[in-house]
Coordinates of C-alpha atoms in Angstrom, one line a residue:
Chain A
X1 CA 62.0 21.8 123.0
X2 CA 59.5 23.4 120.7
X3 CA 60.0 23.4 116.9
X4 CA 60.6 27.2 117.1
X5 CA 63.3 26.6 119.8
X6 CA 64.9 23.9 117.7
X7 CA 65.0 26.2 114.8
X8 CA 66.6 29.0 116.8
X9 CA 69.2 26.6 118.2
X10 CA 69.9 25.3 114.7
X11 CA 70.3 28.9 113.5
X12 CA 72.8 29.7 116.3
X13 CA 74.7 26.4 115.5
X14 CA 75.1 27.4 111.9
X15 CA 75.9 31.0 112.7
X16 CA 78.2 30.2 115.6
X17 CA 81.4 29.5 113.7
X18 CA 81.1 32.7 111.7
X19 CA 80.2 34.7 114.8
X20 CA 83.2 33.2 116.7
X21 CA 85.4 34.0 113.8
X22 CA 84.2 37.6 113.6
X23 CA 84.6 37.9 117.3
X24 CA 88.1 36.6 117.5
X25 CA 89.5 38.0 114.3
X26 CA 87.6 41.3 114.0
X27 CA 85.8 42.5 117.2
X28 CA 88.6 41.6 119.6
X29 CA 91.5 43.0 117.5
X30 CA 89.4 46.2 116.8
X31 CA 88.7 46.6 120.5
X32 CA 92.4 46.3 121.2
X33 CA 93.3 48.9 118.5
X34 CA 90.7 51.2 119.9
X35 CA 92.0 50.8 123.5
X36 CA 95.6 51.2 122.4
X37 CA 94.7 54.4 120.5
X38 CA 93.7 55.9 123.9
X39 CA 97.1 55.0 125.5
X40 CA 100.3 57.1 125.1
X41 CA 103.8 56.1 124.4
X42 CA 106.0 58.3 126.6
X43 CA 109.7 57.5 126.1
X44 CA 110.1 53.8 126.5
X45 CA 107.0 53.3 128.6
X46 CA 103.3 53.0 127.9
X47 CA 100.9 55.3 129.7
X48 CA 97.6 53.4 129.9
X49 CA 95.4 56.2 131.2
X50 CA 92.9 56.7 128.4
X51 CA 93.0 60.1 126.6
X52 CA 92.2 61.6 123.3
X53 CA 95.7 63.1 123.0
X54 CA 96.6 60.9 120.0
X55 CA 93.5 61.8 118.2
X56 CA 94.1 65.5 118.8
X57 CA 97.6 65.1 117.3
X58 CA 96.3 63.0 114.4
X59 CA 93.6 65.5 113.5
X60 CA 95.4 68.7 114.6
X61 CA 98.8 68.2 113.0
X62 CA 98.9 69.6 109.5
X63 CA 101.2 66.9 108.2
X64 CA 98.8 64.1 109.3
X65 CA 95.8 66.0 107.9
X66 CA 97.7 66.3 104.7
X67 CA 98.5 62.6 104.7
X68 CA 94.8 61.8 105.1
X69 CA 93.9 64.2 102.3
X70 CA 96.6 62.6 100.0
X71 CA 95.3 59.1 100.8
X72 CA 91.7 60.1 99.9
X73 CA 92.8 61.8 96.7
X74 CA 94.9 58.8 95.6
X75 CA 92.0 56.4 96.5
X76 CA 89.5 58.4 94.5
X77 CA 91.8 58.9 91.6
X78 CA 92.4 55.1 91.5
X79 CA 88.7 54.5 91.6
X80 CA 88.0 56.9 88.8
X81 CA 90.6 55.6 86.5
X82 CA 89.8 52.0 87.4
X83 CA 86.1 52.5 86.5
X84 CA 87.0 54.0 83.2
X85 CA 89.2 51.0 82.4
X86 CA 87.1 48.3 84.0
X87 CA 83.6 49.1 82.7
X88 CA 84.4 48.8 79.0
X89 CA 86.3 45.6 79.7
X90 CA 83.4 44.1 81.7
X91 CA 80.9 45.2 79.1
X92 CA 82.9 43.5 76.3
X93 CA 83.3 40.4 78.3
X94 CA 79.6 40.2 79.2
X95 CA 78.0 41.1 75.9
X96 CA 80.5 41.1 73.0
X97 CA 82.9 38.3 73.6
X98 CA 81.7 34.7 72.9
X99 CA 81.2 32.7 76.1
X100 CA 84.1 30.3 75.6
X101 CA 86.5 33.2 74.9
X102 CA 85.0 35.1 77.8
X103 CA 85.9 32.4 80.2
X104 CA 89.5 32.4 78.9
X105 CA 89.7 36.1 79.1
X106 CA 88.4 36.1 82.7
X107 CA 91.0 33.5 83.6
X108 CA 93.7 35.8 82.0
X109 CA 92.2 38.7 83.9
X110 CA 93.0 37.1 87.2
X111 CA 96.5 35.9 86.2
X112 CA 98.2 39.0 87.7
X113 CA 96.8 38.0 91.1
X114 CA 98.8 34.8 91.0
X115 CA 102.1 36.7 91.5
X116 CA 103.2 38.4 94.7
X117 CA 101.9 41.9 95.3
X118 CA 105.4 43.1 96.2
X119 CA 106.9 41.6 93.0
X120 CA 104.3 43.3 90.9
X121 CA 105.1 46.6 92.5
X122 CA 108.8 46.2 91.9
X123 CA 108.1 45.1 88.3
X124 CA 106.2 48.3 87.7
X125 CA 109.2 50.2 89.2
X126 CA 111.4 48.6 86.6
X127 CA 108.9 49.5 83.8
X128 CA 108.6 53.1 84.9
X129 CA 112.2 53.8 85.9
X130 CA 114.4 56.3 84.2
X131 CA 116.1 53.5 82.4
X132 CA 113.0 51.4 82.3
X133 CA 110.9 50.0 79.4
X134 CA 108.7 53.0 79.0
X135 CA 111.5 55.6 78.9
X136 CA 113.6 53.4 76.6
X137 CA 110.6 53.1 74.2
X138 CA 109.9 56.8 74.3
X139 CA 113.6 57.7 73.7
X140 CA 113.8 55.1 71.0
X141 CA 110.8 56.5 69.2
X142 CA 112.2 60.0 69.5
X143 CA 109.1 61.1 71.5
X144 CA 111.3 62.5 74.3
X145 CA 114.9 63.6 74.3
X146 CA 115.5 63.0 78.0
X147 CA 114.0 60.3 80.2
X148 CA 110.8 61.5 81.9
X149 CA 110.2 61.0 85.6
X150 CA 107.5 58.4 86.0
X151 CA 108.7 56.2 88.9
X152 CA 108.6 57.6 92.5
X153 CA 105.6 59.8 91.8
X154 CA 101.9 59.8 92.6
X155 CA 101.3 58.9 89.0
X156 CA 103.3 55.7 89.5
X157 CA 101.3 54.8 92.6
X158 CA 98.0 55.3 90.8
X159 CA 99.3 53.2 87.8
X160 CA 100.2 50.4 90.1
X161 CA 96.9 50.5 92.0
X162 CA 94.9 50.6 88.7
X163 CA 96.8 47.6 87.4
X164 CA 96.2 45.7 90.7
X165 CA 92.5 46.6 91.2
X166 CA 91.1 47.1 87.8
X167 CA 90.5 43.4 87.4
X168 CA 88.8 43.2 90.7
X169 CA 86.4 45.9 89.6
X170 CA 86.0 44.3 86.2
X171 CA 84.8 41.1 87.9
X172 CA 82.3 42.9 90.1
X173 CA 80.9 44.9 87.2
X174 CA 80.9 41.8 85.0
X175 CA 78.9 39.9 87.7
X176 CA 76.4 42.8 87.7
X177 CA 76.1 43.0 83.9
X178 CA 75.4 39.3 83.4
X179 CA 72.6 39.4 85.9
X180 CA 70.7 42.0 83.8
X181 CA 68.0 40.1 81.8
X182 CA 68.8 40.3 78.1
X183 CA 65.1 41.1 77.5
X184 CA 65.6 44.6 79.0
X185 CA 68.1 45.6 76.4
X186 CA 66.1 43.9 73.7
X187 CA 63.0 45.8 74.8
X188 CA 64.9 49.1 74.7
X189 CA 66.1 48.4 71.2
X190 CA 62.6 47.3 70.0
X191 CA 61.3 50.6 71.3
X192 CA 63.8 52.4 69.1
X193 CA 66.6 53.2 71.5
X194 CA 70.1 53.3 69.9
X195 CA 72.9 51.2 71.3
X196 CA 74.2 54.2 73.1
X197 CA 70.9 55.2 74.6
X198 CA 70.3 51.6 75.7
X199 CA 73.7 51.6 77.4
X200 CA 73.1 54.9 79.1
X201 CA 69.5 54.5 80.2
X202 CA 69.2 50.7 80.7
X203 CA 72.5 48.9 81.2
X204 CA 74.4 51.5 83.0
X205 CA 71.8 52.3 85.8
X206 CA 71.2 48.5 86.3
X207 CA 74.9 47.8 86.6
X208 CA 75.6 50.6 89.1
X209 CA 75.5 48.2 92.2
X210 CA 78.4 46.3 90.6
X211 CA 80.3 49.5 90.0
X212 CA 79.7 50.7 93.6
X213 CA 80.8 47.4 95.1
X214 CA 83.9 47.4 92.9
X215 CA 84.6 51.1 93.6
X216 CA 84.2 50.6 97.3
X217 CA 86.5 47.6 97.4
X218 CA 89.1 49.5 95.2
X219 CA 88.9 52.5 97.4
X220 CA 89.3 50.5 100.6
X221 CA 92.3 48.5 99.3
X222 CA 94.0 51.6 97.8
X223 CA 93.6 53.9 100.8
X224 CA 94.8 51.2 103.2
X225 CA 97.8 50.1 101.1
X226 CA 101.3 50.7 102.4
X227 CA 103.5 48.8 99.9
X228 CA 102.6 50.3 96.6
X229 CA 103.0 54.0 97.6
X230 CA 106.2 53.0 99.4
X231 CA 107.7 51.3 96.4
X232 CA 106.2 53.2 93.5
X233 CA 105.5 56.6 95.1
X234 CA 109.1 57.0 96.5
X235 CA 107.7 58.7 99.6
X236 CA 107.6 61.9 97.6
X237 CA 104.4 62.6 99.6
X238 CA 103.1 61.1 102.8
X239 CA 100.1 58.8 102.7
X240 CA 98.3 57.8 105.9
X241 CA 99.5 54.1 105.9
X242 CA 103.0 55.4 105.6
X243 CA 102.5 57.8 108.5
X244 CA 101.2 54.8 110.5
X245 CA 104.2 52.7 109.7
X246 CA 106.5 55.6 110.6
X247 CA 105.1 55.5 114.1
X248 CA 105.4 51.7 114.4
X249 CA 108.7 51.2 112.7
X250 CA 110.8 54.0 113.9
X251 CA 109.5 54.8 117.4
X252 CA 107.3 51.9 118.4
X253 CA 104.6 54.4 119.1
X254 CA 101.8 51.9 118.7
X255 CA 99.1 54.1 120.4
X256 CA 99.7 56.8 117.9
X257 CA 99.7 54.3 115.1
X258 CA 96.4 52.9 116.4
X259 CA 94.8 56.3 116.5
X260 CA 95.8 57.0 112.9
X261 CA 94.5 53.5 112.0
X262 CA 91.1 54.3 113.6
X263 CA 91.0 57.6 111.6
X264 CA 91.7 55.5 108.5
X265 CA 88.9 53.1 109.4
X266 CA 86.6 56.0 110.0
X267 CA 87.2 57.3 106.5
X268 CA 86.4 53.8 105.1
X269 CA 83.2 53.7 107.2
X270 CA 82.2 57.1 105.9
X271 CA 82.6 55.8 102.4
X272 CA 80.7 52.6 103.2
X273 CA 77.6 54.0 104.9
X274 CA 76.1 56.0 102.0
X275 CA 77.0 53.2 99.5
X276 CA 75.4 50.6 101.7
X277 CA 72.3 52.8 102.2
X278 CA 71.7 53.5 98.6
X279 CA 72.4 50.1 97.2
X280 CA 71.2 47.9 100.1
X281 CA 74.5 46.3 100.8
X282 CA 73.4 45.7 104.3
X283 CA 70.3 43.7 105.3
X284 CA 67.7 45.5 107.3
Chain B
X1 CA 69.1 39.7 97.1
X2 CA 72.1 37.8 95.7
X3 CA 74.0 40.9 95.0
X4 CA 73.1 42.1 98.5
X5 CA 74.7 39.0 100.0
X6 CA 77.7 39.2 97.8
X7 CA 78.0 42.8 98.8
X8 CA 77.9 41.9 102.5
X9 CA 80.5 39.2 102.1
X10 CA 83.0 41.2 100.1
X11 CA 82.6 44.3 102.2
X12 CA 83.2 42.3 105.4
X13 CA 86.3 40.7 103.9
X14 CA 87.6 44.1 102.8
X15 CA 87.0 45.7 106.3
X16 CA 88.6 42.8 108.0
X17 CA 91.6 43.0 105.6
X18 CA 92.1 46.7 106.3
X19 CA 91.4 46.5 110.0
X20 CA 93.6 43.6 110.6
X21 CA 96.4 44.3 108.1
X22 CA 100.0 43.7 109.0
X23 CA 100.7 41.6 112.0
X24 CA 104.0 40.4 113.1
X25 CA 103.6 37.2 115.0
X26 CA 105.8 35.8 117.6
X27 CA 108.3 33.0 117.2
X28 CA 106.3 30.3 119.0
X29 CA 107.8 28.1 121.6
X30 CA 110.7 26.1 120.2
X31 CA 111.6 22.5 121.0
X32 CA 114.7 22.0 123.2
X33 CA 116.8 21.7 120.0
X34 CA 115.8 25.0 118.6
X35 CA 116.8 28.6 119.2
X36 CA 114.7 31.5 118.3
X37 CA 116.4 34.7 117.3
X38 CA 115.0 38.2 116.6
X39 CA 117.5 39.7 114.2
X40 CA 118.4 42.1 111.5
X41 CA 118.3 40.4 108.1
X42 CA 122.0 39.8 107.9
X43 CA 121.6 37.0 110.5
X44 CA 119.1 35.1 108.2
X45 CA 121.9 34.0 105.9
X46 CA 122.1 30.2 106.1
X47 CA 125.9 30.4 105.5
X48 CA 126.1 32.2 108.8
X49 CA 123.8 29.9 110.8
X50 CA 124.9 26.5 109.4
X51 CA 128.2 26.1 111.3
X52 CA 126.5 26.8 114.6
X53 CA 123.6 24.5 113.8
X54 CA 125.9 21.7 112.8
X55 CA 128.2 22.1 115.7
X56 CA 125.4 22.1 118.3
X57 CA 122.8 20.0 116.6
X58 CA 120.2 22.7 116.8
X59 CA 118.0 24.6 114.4
X60 CA 118.2 28.4 114.7
X61 CA 114.9 30.0 113.8
X62 CA 115.3 33.6 112.8
X63 CA 112.8 36.4 112.3
X64 CA 114.1 39.6 110.8
X65 CA 112.8 43.0 111.6
X66 CA 113.7 46.6 110.7
X67 CA 113.6 49.2 113.5
X68 CA 113.8 48.6 117.2
X69 CA 110.2 49.8 117.6
X70 CA 109.0 46.8 115.5
X71 CA 111.2 44.4 117.5
X72 CA 109.8 45.7 120.8
X73 CA 106.3 45.3 119.4
X74 CA 107.0 41.7 118.6
X75 CA 108.5 41.0 122.0
X76 CA 105.6 42.7 123.8
X77 CA 103.2 40.4 121.9
X78 CA 105.1 37.2 122.5
X79 CA 105.0 34.8 125.4
X80 CA 108.0 34.5 127.8
X81 CA 110.3 31.9 126.3
X82 CA 109.4 32.6 122.7
X83 CA 112.7 34.4 122.0
X84 CA 116.2 33.5 123.0
X85 CA 118.5 35.9 121.1
X86 CA 118.0 39.6 120.2
X87 CA 120.1 41.6 117.7
X88 CA 119.5 45.3 118.3
X89 CA 121.1 48.6 117.5
X90 CA 123.8 49.4 120.1
X91 CA 122.2 52.8 120.8
X92 CA 119.0 51.1 121.8
X93 CA 120.7 48.6 124.2
X94 CA 120.3 50.8 127.3
X95 CA 116.6 51.4 126.9
X96 CA 115.9 47.8 125.8
X97 CA 117.9 46.5 128.8
X98 CA 116.2 49.0 131.2
X99 CA 112.8 47.8 129.9
X100 CA 113.8 44.3 131.1
X101 CA 114.2 42.6 127.7
X102 CA 117.8 41.6 127.9
X103 CA 119.6 39.1 130.3
X104 CA 122.8 40.1 132.0
X105 CA 125.9 38.6 130.3
X106 CA 129.3 37.7 131.7
X107 CA 132.0 39.9 130.0
X108 CA 134.5 37.1 130.4
X109 CA 132.6 35.0 127.9
X110 CA 133.5 37.3 125.0
X111 CA 136.8 38.3 123.2
X112 CA 136.8 42.0 124.1
X113 CA 140.6 42.3 123.3
X114 CA 139.9 41.4 119.7
X115 CA 137.1 44.0 119.2
X116 CA 138.1 47.3 117.6
X117 CA 138.6 49.6 120.6
X118 CA 136.1 52.2 119.1
X119 CA 133.2 49.8 119.0
X120 CA 133.5 48.4 122.5
X121 CA 131.5 51.4 123.8
X122 CA 130.7 50.3 127.4
X123 CA 128.3 53.3 127.8
X124 CA 126.0 51.5 125.2
X125 CA 126.4 47.9 126.2
X126 CA 126.5 48.2 130.0
X127 CA 123.8 49.5 132.3
X128 CA 124.7 50.0 135.9
X129 CA 128.0 48.1 135.4
X130 CA 126.1 45.1 134.0
X131 CA 126.8 43.9 130.4
X132 CA 123.6 43.3 128.4
X133 CA 124.8 43.1 124.8
X134 CA 128.0 42.6 122.8
X135 CA 129.0 44.6 119.7
X136 CA 129.0 42.5 116.6
X137 CA 129.0 44.7 113.4
X138 CA 129.3 48.3 112.4
X139 CA 129.1 50.6 109.4
X140 CA 128.2 54.0 108.2
X141 CA 125.2 56.1 107.2
X142 CA 127.0 58.2 104.7
X143 CA 127.0 58.6 100.9
X144 CA 126.7 55.7 98.5
X145 CA 127.0 56.5 94.8
X146 CA 127.5 55.3 91.3
X147 CA 131.1 56.3 90.4
X148 CA 130.3 56.2 86.7
X149 CA 127.5 58.8 87.1
X150 CA 128.9 61.2 89.6
X151 CA 132.4 62.6 90.4
X152 CA 133.8 60.5 93.3
X153 CA 135.7 63.6 94.5
X154 CA 132.4 65.5 94.8
X155 CA 131.1 62.7 97.1
X156 CA 133.8 63.5 99.6
X157 CA 132.1 66.9 100.2
X158 CA 128.7 66.7 101.9
X159 CA 127.7 70.0 100.4
X160 CA 127.6 68.4 97.0
X161 CA 124.3 66.9 98.0
X162 CA 122.8 70.4 97.6
X163 CA 124.6 71.0 94.3
X164 CA 122.0 71.6 91.5
X165 CA 124.1 69.3 89.3
X166 CA 122.7 66.4 91.3
X167 CA 119.1 67.5 91.5
X168 CA 116.7 64.6 90.9
X169 CA 119.5 62.1 91.2
X170 CA 119.4 61.5 94.9
X171 CA 117.6 59.0 97.1
X172 CA 117.3 59.6 100.9
X173 CA 117.4 56.7 103.3
X174 CA 114.3 57.0 105.4
X175 CA 115.7 56.5 108.9
X176 CA 115.3 59.9 110.4
X177 CA 118.0 59.8 113.1
X178 CA 121.2 59.1 111.0
X179 CA 119.9 61.2 108.1
X180 CA 119.1 64.2 110.2
X181 CA 122.4 63.8 111.9
X182 CA 124.2 63.8 108.5
X183 CA 122.3 67.0 107.7
X184 CA 123.4 68.4 111.0
X185 CA 127.1 67.6 110.1
X186 CA 126.6 69.5 106.8
X187 CA 125.4 72.5 108.9
X188 CA 128.5 72.2 111.1
X189 CA 126.5 70.9 114.1
X190 CA 128.0 68.0 116.0
X191 CA 125.4 65.2 116.0
X192 CA 125.8 64.6 119.8
X193 CA 125.1 68.3 120.4
X194 CA 121.8 68.6 118.5
X195 CA 119.2 70.5 120.5
X196 CA 115.7 71.6 119.9
X197 CA 117.1 75.0 118.8
X198 CA 118.9 73.3 115.9
X199 CA 115.8 71.7 114.5
X200 CA 114.5 74.6 112.4
X201 CA 117.9 74.9 110.6
X202 CA 117.9 71.1 110.1
X203 CA 114.3 71.2 108.8
X204 CA 115.2 73.9 106.3
X205 CA 118.2 72.0 105.1
X206 CA 116.1 68.9 104.8
X207 CA 113.5 70.7 102.8
X208 CA 116.3 71.8 100.4
X209 CA 117.4 68.2 100.2
X210 CA 113.9 67.1 99.4
X211 CA 114.0 69.4 96.4
X212 CA 117.2 67.6 95.3
X213 CA 115.8 64.1 95.9
X214 CA 114.0 61.8 93.6
X215 CA 112.8 59.6 96.4
X216 CA 112.9 58.7 100.0
X217 CA 112.9 55.1 101.0
X218 CA 114.1 52.1 103.0
X219 CA 117.2 50.2 102.4
X220 CA 115.7 48.0 99.6
X221 CA 114.0 50.9 97.9
X222 CA 117.0 53.1 97.8
X223 CA 119.3 50.2 96.9
X224 CA 117.0 49.3 94.0
X225 CA 116.9 52.9 92.8
X226 CA 120.7 53.0 92.8
X227 CA 121.0 49.6 91.1
X228 CA 118.5 50.5 88.4
X229 CA 119.9 53.9 87.6
X230 CA 116.9 55.7 89.0
X231 CA 119.2 57.7 91.2
X232 CA 123.0 58.0 91.4
X233 CA 123.4 58.9 95.1
X234 CA 122.0 57.6 98.3
X235 CA 122.1 59.9 101.3
X236 CA 122.5 57.8 104.4
X237 CA 123.7 54.8 102.4
X238 CA 127.0 53.1 102.9
X239 CA 128.8 49.8 102.5
X240 CA 125.7 48.0 103.6
X241 CA 124.0 49.2 100.4
X242 CA 126.7 48.8 97.8
X243 CA 128.8 45.8 98.9
X244 CA 126.3 43.2 97.9
X245 CA 126.0 44.8 94.5
X246 CA 129.7 44.9 93.9
X247 CA 129.8 41.8 91.7
X248 CA 126.9 43.1 89.5
X249 CA 128.1 46.6 89.3
X250 CA 131.6 47.5 90.6
X251 CA 130.9 51.2 89.9
X252 CA 128.7 51.3 93.0
X253 CA 130.7 52.7 95.8
X254 CA 130.5 54.6 99.1
X255 CA 132.6 57.1 101.0
X256 CA 132.8 59.0 104.2
X257 CA 132.8 62.7 103.4
X258 CA 135.5 64.9 104.7
X259 CA 133.0 66.6 107.1
X260 CA 132.3 63.2 108.6
X261 CA 129.5 60.7 108.8
X262 CA 127.4 58.7 111.1
X263 CA 128.5 55.3 112.4
X264 CA 125.9 52.7 113.1
X265 CA 126.5 49.7 115.2
X266 CA 124.5 46.6 116.1
X267 CA 124.8 44.4 119.2
X268 CA 123.6 40.9 120.1
X269 CA 122.3 39.8 123.5
X270 CA 120.2 37.1 125.2
X271 CA 116.5 37.7 125.8
X272 CA 115.7 37.9 129.5
X273 CA 112.8 35.5 129.3
X274 CA 114.7 32.9 127.3
X275 CA 114.6 29.4 128.7
X276 CA 117.7 28.4 126.8
X277 CA 120.1 31.0 128.0
X278 CA 123.2 28.8 127.9
X279 CA 122.5 27.9 124.2
X280 CA 121.7 31.5 123.5
X281 CA 124.9 32.7 125.0
X282 CA 126.8 30.0 123.0
X283 CA 125.2 31.5 119.8
X284 CA 126.3 35.0 120.8
X285 CA 129.8 33.7 121.4
X286 CA 129.7 32.1 117.9
X287 CA 128.5 35.3 116.2
X288 CA 131.4 37.3 117.7
X289 CA 134.0 34.6 117.1
X290 CA 136.3 35.2 114.1
X291 CA 134.5 32.7 112.0
X292 CA 131.0 34.0 112.8
X293 CA 132.2 37.6 112.3
X294 CA 133.6 36.9 108.8
X295 CA 130.3 35.3 107.8
X296 CA 128.3 38.0 109.4
X297 CA 130.4 40.8 107.8
X298 CA 129.7 39.3 104.3
X299 CA 126.2 38.2 104.9
X300 CA 124.0 37.9 101.8
X301 CA 121.6 40.6 103.1
X302 CA 124.2 43.3 103.7
X303 CA 127.9 43.6 104.3
X304 CA 129.5 45.7 107.0
X305 CA 132.6 45.8 109.2
X306 CA 132.9 43.1 111.8
X307 CA 133.4 44.2 115.4
X308 CA 136.0 41.5 115.8
X309 CA 139.3 42.7 114.2
X310 CA 140.4 39.0 113.9
X311 CA 137.6 38.1 111.4
X312 CA 139.4 36.2 108.6
X313 CA 138.3 38.2 105.5
X314 CA 139.9 37.9 102.1
X315 CA 141.9 40.9 100.7
X316 CA 139.1 41.5 98.2
X317 CA 136.5 41.5 100.9
X318 CA 138.5 43.9 103.0
X319 CA 138.9 46.2 100.0
X320 CA 135.2 46.3 99.5
X321 CA 134.7 47.1 103.2
X322 CA 137.6 49.7 103.0
X323 CA 139.2 47.9 105.9
X324 CA 142.4 50.0 105.7
X325 CA 140.6 53.3 105.8
X326 CA 138.7 52.3 109.0
X327 CA 140.9 54.2 111.4
X328 CA 140.3 57.4 109.5
X329 CA 136.6 56.7 109.0
X330 CA 136.1 55.8 112.7
X331 CA 137.9 58.9 113.8
X332 CA 135.9 61.1 111.5
X333 CA 132.5 59.6 112.2
X334 CA 130.0 60.0 115.1
X335 CA 128.2 57.1 116.6
X336 CA 124.4 57.4 116.5
X337 CA 123.3 60.1 118.8
X338 CA 120.6 59.0 121.3
X339 CA 118.1 61.9 121.7
X340 CA 116.1 62.0 124.8
X341 CA 112.4 61.0 124.3
X342 CA 111.2 64.6 124.0
X343 CA 113.9 65.6 121.4
X344 CA 113.3 62.2 119.7
X345 CA 109.6 63.1 119.3
X346 CA 110.5 66.5 117.9
X347 CA 113.0 65.1 115.5
X348 CA 110.4 62.6 114.2
X349 CA 108.0 65.5 113.8
X350 CA 110.5 67.3 111.7
X351 CA 111.1 64.2 109.7
X352 CA 107.4 63.7 109.2
X353 CA 107.1 67.2 107.9
X354 CA 110.0 66.5 105.6
X355 CA 108.1 63.4 104.2
X356 CA 104.8 65.2 104.0
X357 CA 106.1 68.5 102.7

């Protein structure tokens, strides 16, 4: 075997496990989901003749379109609020907090991830409930006379998401900020730029890749989440994951659930492609 | 370059996470000393399983599910022999049996004379004169409430749910069939006589109910809302919601309104592909025996009436279950109505509109 051949074989040997993993746990399941989305559940039986009927229903029924729109809105709102919270936190951690305290704060930042996602959601429910911590505090301080409705609303869902995902975004932005050479900011200051101008014209543009990665991850996790809207949102509005679960849990209509899942995945792909193109998240 | 790689990795992880989310998993083939049961959560109580396990020297592995659709999905994805026992809503027994998931049972193996006459329901448990499942537990989708926050007398009138007094204080149980049937009763429609023509009126009444409701959710969500004071009423709730909270808050109660309510019932059968049918049948016999029934009725997950009238429950337990009121409740309640597939799909569409509206 030539040196080039040995090198190629070595490459396949190293890549093999990852490729096999991807094939078994991503490609095959996705192919099954795609195939299922073309089937139809009619009564108790499965019609396996491929058709686009489920997609017509998914995209043609107002309530499903509304669920999709709600999901996108909640995802974008979560991203927007998370960026506003995460960026200052990441900035402080990267540039203002001494290194030894920074490590401690980073460790504290990931602490919430050590508890169950469901437990965290129910904890927020207790905080936001009519007789919860927030309402008790507001009533005690005389800010409100009657408990305000916080739990079982879209606001509650977004609050939960922001709490869960802000730290994820903080870490991706932090990773981006610490890679910016300190000399860039020093040069800007030497050339007379104020702290604010340095932030806006140097630090912020160079940290955008971290923001985009964090925003994309947050959007993906939020738009695909079923538990938080179910627990904190109170099903006051229908989101796409809930519509999917409705098909699975109540009627066993897996083909329709698969079609809705493919629609959800298509939305994520649409969000991914422009981000990947602009910030070279894919290798060419 | 480094960021690019990180980006690829995290993006791939996220996509896999979203694409492959959920997943039920089968039970796996058990050893000869094990029994695998697909059940509602009340069968996961160790206090229920222990006597059978000790008496037979076996381990009962249980997987709980919510909704027959999910259970069928699990069965479809499993290998023959993975599952031995299947607990399922009585209304779904015919379709599950016709789909070939349940093994025939010998009626003589079970204490039919001890079962409450109203729950025997041969039309649900037999298909073509063959028994496929045995009734084991029943209760009501009706109104659960906090008696310190609402007038208990009001709760005996279904129309109170649409009273502005209770606006924002109601949770709606998110199973569309019993809840829509309860709404039908409020409209004066017999649940068993619901047709497609009735759906617009039911949809309108549901929309009005949504205006009244603070939330719609599953058992745990609605139960939590009632327990934490977020709501004071659960539409579609019953003893299965409040009984386990009795010790914490005796004010939580339930009632069947004067107009009536919906009666749910679950059954237990042996999976057709089980390789341990004798042991599985023995387990079914234990569950419907007086001892098994008492433990099942007061399971830590949820309480409800046992199908076996000989279940040795204490006076206090019977009071919580409103044992003495059962004849009246049974007479004034309708069993789950089984819509045909077309009506079922249209009912789910109405319900989806209700959730999304």
